[in-house]
Amino acid sequence: MGGSNIQKELTQVVEAPHPLIKHWVSVLRDENTPSSIFRSAMAELGRLLIYEATRNWLPTIIREVQSPVGASMAEFINPKEPILVIPILRAGLALAEHASSVLPCSRTYHLGMSRDEKTLLPSIYLNKLPDKFAEGARILLIDPMLATGGTIVAAIDLLKDRGVDTTQIKVISAISSPPALQKLKTNFPGLQVYTGAVDPILNEKGYIVPGLGDAGDRSFGT
């Protein structure tokens, strides 16, 4: 765990301590990591964070199965309970790339948002969300960089407008900043954030420092 005070104040933030998570965050930070490896590293980090975030969270059912040598009561993920993955484009695509392999029963909705480099305010350029989400839907909202917090707050507001209870949302992020986490704490009590690292500084351009640069540009090479 890092030493940021925000982590002590905001108990819903989990900076997962697994060494593989630390490894992939380090690969992402390295400016010499080529785009192809960067995207693979982002996908692997997403897989691990999703695994951590869904511990004790997924709906299950119990039924009897027959093994080659005997009967057993077995626990399965309940396919009738909606589990939704929502990456915020475009960088969120890389972090969510392996979501379907971890959660084969999940459905994916896309939300495209960009940030004005001068005002740092978010705008929506693609919205593939349903008008109304099913009651009780569990949602993984995936945004690699929680910097100013403007984009993630706007995205959660969209989900709330469509009937989502914020206690049913888990945010997955590669790198987070204290200002963004504080904004989430203020606006959405009870929200849970799973992140690869919490970095201490947000510079005048709204970039996380040391961070990893522009996650979208580095993932896609453009």
mmCIF file of C-alpha atoms in Angstrom:
data_model
loop_
_atom_site.group_PDB
_atom_site.id
_atom_site.type_symbol
_atom_site.label_atom_id
_atom_site.label_comp_id
_atom_site.label_asym_id
_atom_site.label_seq_id
_atom_site.Cartn_x
_atom_site.Cartn_y
_atom_site.Cartn_z
ATOM 1 C CA MET A 1 0.000 0.000 0.000
ATOM 2 C CA GLY A 2 1.178 3.527 -0.682
ATOM 3 C CA GLY A 3 1.492 6.229 1.923
ATOM 4 C CA SER A 4 -1.186 8.587 0.618
ATOM 5 C CA ASN A 5 -3.541 9.881 3.306
ATOM 6 C CA ILE A 6 -6.480 9.455 0.952
ATOM 7 C CA GLN A 7 -6.141 5.685 1.237
ATOM 8 C CA LYS A 8 -6.498 5.870 5.010
ATOM 9 C CA GLU A 9 -9.552 8.112 4.723
ATOM 10 C CA LEU A 10 -11.260 6.253 1.893
ATOM 11 C CA THR A 11 -11.537 2.622 2.932
ATOM 12 C CA GLN A 12 -13.361 1.721 -0.284
ATOM 13 C CA VAL A 13 -10.122 2.101 -2.252
ATOM 14 C CA VAL A 14 -8.146 -1.102 -2.706
ATOM 15 C CA GLU A 15 -4.592 -0.809 -3.992
ATOM 16 C CA ALA A 16 -4.166 -4.528 -4.590
ATOM 17 C CA PRO A 17 -0.792 -5.683 -3.162
ATOM 18 C CA HIS A 18 -0.236 -8.695 -5.448
ATOM 19 C CA PRO A 19 3.325 -8.773 -6.876
ATOM 20 C CA LEU A 20 2.018 -9.458 -10.392
ATOM 21 C CA ILE A 21 -0.048 -6.283 -10.205
ATOM 22 C CA LYS A 22 3.034 -4.343 -9.130
ATOM 23 C CA HIS A 23 4.985 -5.924 -12.007
ATOM 24 C CA TRP A 24 2.498 -4.905 -14.698
ATOM 25 C CA VAL A 25 2.168 -1.393 -13.288
ATOM 26 C CA SER A 26 5.958 -1.103 -13.509
ATOM 27 C CA VAL A 27 5.939 -2.270 -17.139
ATOM 28 C CA LEU A 28 3.309 0.374 -17.905
ATOM 29 C CA ARG A 29 5.307 3.130 -16.234
ATOM 30 C CA ASP A 30 8.477 2.452 -18.239
ATOM 31 C CA GLU A 31 8.666 4.937 -21.124
ATOM 32 C CA ASN A 32 10.703 2.394 -23.100
ATOM 33 C CA THR A 33 7.856 -0.138 -23.176
ATOM 34 C CA PRO A 34 6.688 -0.424 -26.821
ATOM 35 C CA SER A 35 3.019 0.026 -27.646
ATOM 36 C CA SER A 36 2.327 -3.674 -28.262
ATOM 37 C CA ILE A 37 3.791 -4.684 -24.895
ATOM 38 C CA PHE A 38 2.108 -1.735 -23.179
ATOM 39 C CA ARG A 39 -1.315 -2.843 -24.368
ATOM 40 C CA SER A 40 -0.656 -6.449 -23.330
ATOM 41 C CA ALA A 41 0.507 -5.256 -19.915
ATOM 42 C CA MET A 42 -2.618 -3.130 -19.530
ATOM 43 C CA ALA A 43 -4.789 -6.129 -20.410
ATOM 44 C CA GLU A 44 -2.987 -8.364 -17.908
ATOM 45 C CA LEU A 45 -3.306 -5.726 -15.203
ATOM 46 C CA GLY A 46 -7.015 -5.456 -15.948
ATOM 47 C CA ARG A 47 -7.450 -9.212 -15.654
ATOM 48 C CA LEU A 48 -5.825 -9.245 -12.210
ATOM 49 C CA LEU A 49 -7.716 -6.210 -10.924
ATOM 50 C CA ILE A 50 -11.034 -7.652 -12.097
ATOM 51 C CA TYR A 51 -10.199 -10.918 -10.337
ATOM 52 C CA GLU A 52 -9.487 -9.016 -7.114
ATOM 53 C CA ALA A 53 -12.569 -6.806 -7.437
ATOM 54 C CA THR A 54 -15.003 -9.674 -7.948
ATOM 55 C CA ARG A 55 -13.902 -11.668 -4.913
ATOM 56 C CA ASN A 56 -17.001 -12.244 -2.709
ATOM 57 C CA TRP A 57 -19.068 -10.126 -5.122
ATOM 58 C CA LEU A 58 -20.300 -12.431 -7.862
ATOM 59 C CA PRO A 59 -23.770 -14.029 -7.610
ATOM 60 C CA THR A 60 -23.617 -17.814 -7.364
ATOM 61 C CA ILE A 61 -25.939 -20.815 -7.425
ATOM 62 C CA ILE A 62 -25.520 -24.290 -5.950
ATOM 63 C CA ARG A 63 -26.497 -27.463 -7.772
ATOM 64 C CA GLU A 64 -25.497 -31.081 -7.785
ATOM 65 C CA VAL A 65 -23.100 -32.391 -10.412
ATOM 66 C CA GLN A 66 -21.815 -35.858 -11.102
ATOM 67 C CA SER A 67 -18.063 -36.311 -11.366
ATOM 68 C CA PRO A 68 -16.567 -39.473 -12.890
ATOM 69 C CA VAL A 69 -16.412 -40.981 -9.386
ATOM 70 C CA GLY A 70 -19.283 -39.463 -7.417
ATOM 71 C CA ALA A 71 -21.855 -36.747 -6.789
ATOM 72 C CA SER A 72 -20.949 -33.318 -5.453
ATOM 73 C CA MET A 73 -22.703 -30.080 -4.622
ATOM 74 C CA ALA A 74 -21.066 -27.485 -6.880
ATOM 75 C CA GLU A 75 -21.064 -23.688 -6.928
ATOM 76 C CA PHE A 76 -21.413 -21.794 -10.210
ATOM 77 C CA ILE A 77 -21.696 -18.156 -11.236
ATOM 78 C CA ASN A 78 -25.392 -17.430 -11.677
ATOM 79 C CA PRO A 79 -25.879 -16.676 -15.400
ATOM 80 C CA LYS A 80 -29.266 -15.049 -14.736
ATOM 81 C CA GLU A 81 -27.799 -12.229 -12.627
ATOM 82 C CA PRO A 82 -26.484 -9.408 -14.876
ATOM 83 C CA ILE A 83 -22.755 -8.661 -14.683
ATOM 84 C CA LEU A 84 -21.831 -5.735 -16.906
ATOM 85 C CA VAL A 85 -18.449 -4.438 -18.026
ATOM 86 C CA ILE A 86 -18.292 -0.790 -19.120
ATOM 87 C CA PRO A 87 -14.919 0.419 -20.422
ATOM 88 C CA ILE A 88 -14.523 4.166 -20.915
ATOM 89 C CA LEU A 89 -13.043 4.583 -24.392
ATOM 90 C CA ARG A 90 -10.603 4.574 -25.692
ATOM 91 C CA ALA A 91 -7.978 3.620 -23.123
ATOM 92 C CA GLY A 92 -10.493 1.552 -21.180
ATOM 93 C CA LEU A 93 -10.613 -0.953 -24.045
ATOM 94 C CA ALA A 94 -7.093 -2.141 -23.256
ATOM 95 C CA LEU A 95 -7.689 -2.483 -19.506
ATOM 96 C CA ALA A 96 -10.947 -4.385 -20.173
ATOM 97 C CA GLU A 97 -9.531 -6.624 -22.906
ATOM 98 C CA HIS A 98 -9.505 -9.817 -20.796
ATOM 99 C CA ALA A 99 -12.714 -9.120 -18.878
ATOM 100 C CA SER A 100 -14.694 -11.697 -20.843
ATOM 101 C CA SER A 101 -12.157 -14.419 -20.054
ATOM 102 C CA VAL A 102 -12.532 -13.730 -16.318
ATOM 103 C CA LEU A 103 -16.306 -13.229 -16.539
ATOM 104 C CA PRO A 104 -17.591 -15.291 -19.483
ATOM 105 C CA CYS A 105 -21.233 -14.545 -18.598
ATOM 106 C CA SER A 106 -20.725 -10.779 -18.596
ATOM 107 C CA ARG A 107 -21.993 -8.269 -21.139
ATOM 108 C CA THR A 108 -20.033 -5.245 -22.348
ATOM 109 C CA TYR A 109 -21.330 -1.731 -23.000
ATOM 110 C CA HIS A 110 -19.131 1.020 -24.415
ATOM 111 C CA LEU A 111 -18.900 4.621 -23.273
ATOM 112 C CA GLY A 112 -16.662 7.060 -25.148
ATOM 113 C CA MET A 113 -15.502 10.138 -23.251
ATOM 114 C CA SER A 114 -12.738 12.653 -23.878
ATOM 115 C CA ARG A 115 -11.236 15.410 -21.752
ATOM 116 C CA ASP A 116 -10.684 18.954 -22.971
ATOM 117 C CA GLU A 117 -6.973 19.608 -22.523
ATOM 118 C CA LYS A 118 -7.572 23.247 -21.558
ATOM 119 C CA THR A 119 -10.614 23.073 -19.281
ATOM 120 C CA LEU A 120 -10.019 19.435 -18.201
ATOM 121 C CA LEU A 121 -13.791 18.909 -18.479
ATOM 122 C CA PRO A 122 -15.171 15.654 -19.948
ATOM 123 C CA SER A 123 -17.452 15.308 -22.952
ATOM 124 C CA ILE A 124 -19.258 12.264 -24.361
ATOM 125 C CA TYR A 125 -18.685 11.201 -27.964
ATOM 126 C CA LEU A 126 -20.132 7.655 -27.796
ATOM 127 C CA ASN A 127 -22.888 6.309 -25.571
ATOM 128 C CA LYS A 128 -23.926 2.674 -26.001
ATOM 129 C CA LEU A 129 -25.505 2.387 -22.556
ATOM 130 C CA PRO A 130 -29.074 1.083 -22.270
ATOM 131 C CA ASP A 131 -31.782 3.574 -21.332
ATOM 132 C CA LYS A 132 -32.413 1.571 -18.173
ATOM 133 C CA PHE A 133 -30.232 -1.004 -16.452
ATOM 134 C CA ALA A 134 -31.715 -4.134 -14.905
ATOM 135 C CA GLU A 135 -32.366 -3.847 -11.183
ATOM 136 C CA GLY A 136 -29.459 -5.247 -9.181
ATOM 137 C CA ALA A 137 -27.032 -5.221 -12.116
ATOM 138 C CA ARG A 138 -23.416 -5.508 -11.015
ATOM 139 C CA ILE A 139 -21.190 -3.148 -12.972
ATOM 140 C CA LEU A 140 -17.442 -2.959 -13.495
ATOM 141 C CA LEU A 141 -16.648 0.561 -14.718
ATOM 142 C CA ILE A 142 -13.192 0.582 -16.268
ATOM 143 C CA ASP A 143 -11.069 3.721 -16.644
ATOM 144 C CA PRO A 144 -7.261 3.348 -16.623
ATOM 145 C CA MET A 145 -6.425 6.823 -15.282
ATOM 146 C CA LEU A 146 -8.354 8.487 -12.461
ATOM 147 C CA ALA A 147 -6.684 11.896 -12.666
ATOM 148 C CA THR A 148 -8.914 14.912 -11.999
ATOM 149 C CA GLY A 149 -11.895 12.621 -11.483
ATOM 150 C CA GLY A 150 -14.106 14.542 -13.897
ATOM 151 C CA THR A 151 -14.546 11.717 -16.395
ATOM 152 C CA ILE A 152 -15.284 8.968 -13.886
ATOM 153 C CA VAL A 153 -17.767 11.148 -11.970
ATOM 154 C CA ALA A 154 -19.584 12.045 -15.208
ATOM 155 C CA ALA A 155 -19.706 8.359 -16.171
ATOM 156 C CA ILE A 156 -21.166 7.323 -12.823
ATOM 157 C CA ASP A 157 -23.756 10.099 -13.053
ATOM 158 C CA LEU A 158 -24.846 8.612 -16.398
ATOM 159 C CA LEU A 159 -25.234 5.206 -14.769
ATOM 160 C CA LYS A 160 -27.236 6.665 -11.884
ATOM 161 C CA ASP A 161 -29.550 8.393 -14.359
ATOM 162 C CA ARG A 162 -30.232 4.945 -15.815
ATOM 163 C CA GLY A 163 -31.208 3.371 -12.519
ATOM 164 C CA VAL A 164 -27.895 2.022 -11.222
ATOM 165 C CA ASP A 165 -27.260 1.932 -7.472
ATOM 166 C CA THR A 166 -23.688 3.138 -6.956
ATOM 167 C CA THR A 167 -23.109 0.448 -4.324
ATOM 168 C CA GLN A 168 -23.389 -2.034 -7.223
ATOM 169 C CA ILE A 169 -20.522 -0.354 -9.132
ATOM 170 C CA LYS A 170 -16.858 -1.230 -8.842
ATOM 171 C CA VAL A 171 -14.330 1.019 -10.556
ATOM 172 C CA ILE A 172 -11.227 -0.587 -12.079
ATOM 173 C CA SER A 173 -8.230 1.698 -12.673
ATOM 174 C CA ALA A 174 -4.551 1.254 -13.465
ATOM 175 C CA ILE A 175 -3.413 4.462 -11.713
ATOM 176 C CA SER A 176 -5.390 6.799 -9.451
ATOM 177 C CA SER A 177 -4.764 10.209 -7.905
ATOM 178 C CA PRO A 178 -5.867 11.517 -4.490
ATOM 179 C CA PRO A 179 -7.985 14.358 -6.008
ATOM 180 C CA ALA A 180 -9.993 11.867 -8.085
ATOM 181 C CA LEU A 181 -10.465 9.521 -5.144
ATOM 182 C CA GLN A 182 -11.567 12.379 -2.926
ATOM 183 C CA LYS A 183 -14.077 13.482 -5.566
ATOM 184 C CA LEU A 184 -15.490 9.951 -5.731
ATOM 185 C CA LYS A 185 -15.713 9.780 -1.949
ATOM 186 C CA THR A 186 -17.619 13.065 -1.832
ATOM 187 C CA ASN A 187 -20.038 12.250 -4.652
ATOM 188 C CA PHE A 188 -20.590 8.526 -4.208
ATOM 189 C CA PRO A 189 -20.252 7.216 -0.644
ATOM 190 C CA GLY A 190 -19.796 3.458 -0.597
ATOM 191 C CA LEU A 191 -18.298 3.244 -4.085
ATOM 192 C CA GLN A 192 -15.411 0.798 -4.366
ATOM 193 C CA VAL A 193 -12.271 1.455 -6.427
ATOM 194 C CA TYR A 194 -9.675 -1.184 -7.310
ATOM 195 C CA THR A 195 -6.462 0.334 -8.600
ATOM 196 C CA GLY A 196 -2.953 -0.764 -9.478
ATOM 197 C CA ALA A 197 -1.385 2.247 -7.741
ATOM 198 C CA VAL A 198 -2.197 5.599 -6.151
ATOM 199 C CA ASP A 199 0.240 8.305 -7.247
ATOM 200 C CA PRO A 200 0.687 11.453 -5.146
ATOM 201 C CA ILE A 201 0.823 14.283 -7.687
ATOM 202 C CA LEU A 202 -1.525 15.802 -10.259
ATOM 203 C CA ASN A 203 0.298 18.410 -12.344
ATOM 204 C CA GLU A 204 -1.035 21.651 -13.844
ATOM 205 C CA LYS A 205 -2.037 19.830 -17.044
ATOM 206 C CA GLY A 206 -4.108 17.296 -15.131
ATOM 207 C CA TYR A 207 -1.643 14.436 -15.596
ATOM 208 C CA ILE A 208 -0.852 11.969 -12.833
ATOM 209 C CA VAL A 209 2.803 12.041 -11.715
ATOM 210 C CA PRO A 210 4.741 9.782 -12.026
ATOM 211 C CA GLY A 211 1.830 8.011 -13.727
ATOM 212 C CA LEU A 212 2.396 6.305 -17.060
ATOM 213 C CA GLY A 213 1.711 8.992 -19.646
ATOM 214 C CA ASP A 214 -1.297 8.971 -21.974
ATOM 215 C CA ALA A 215 -2.787 5.483 -21.609
ATOM 216 C CA GLY A 216 -4.751 5.685 -24.863
ATOM 217 C CA ASP A 217 -1.853 6.909 -26.992
ATOM 218 C CA ARG A 218 0.524 4.337 -25.541
ATOM 219 C CA SER A 219 -1.979 1.469 -25.872
ATOM 220 C CA PHE A 220 -2.805 2.103 -29.509
ATOM 221 C CA GLY A 221 0.324 3.842 -30.772
ATOM 222 C CA THR A 222 -1.610 6.909 -31.974
#
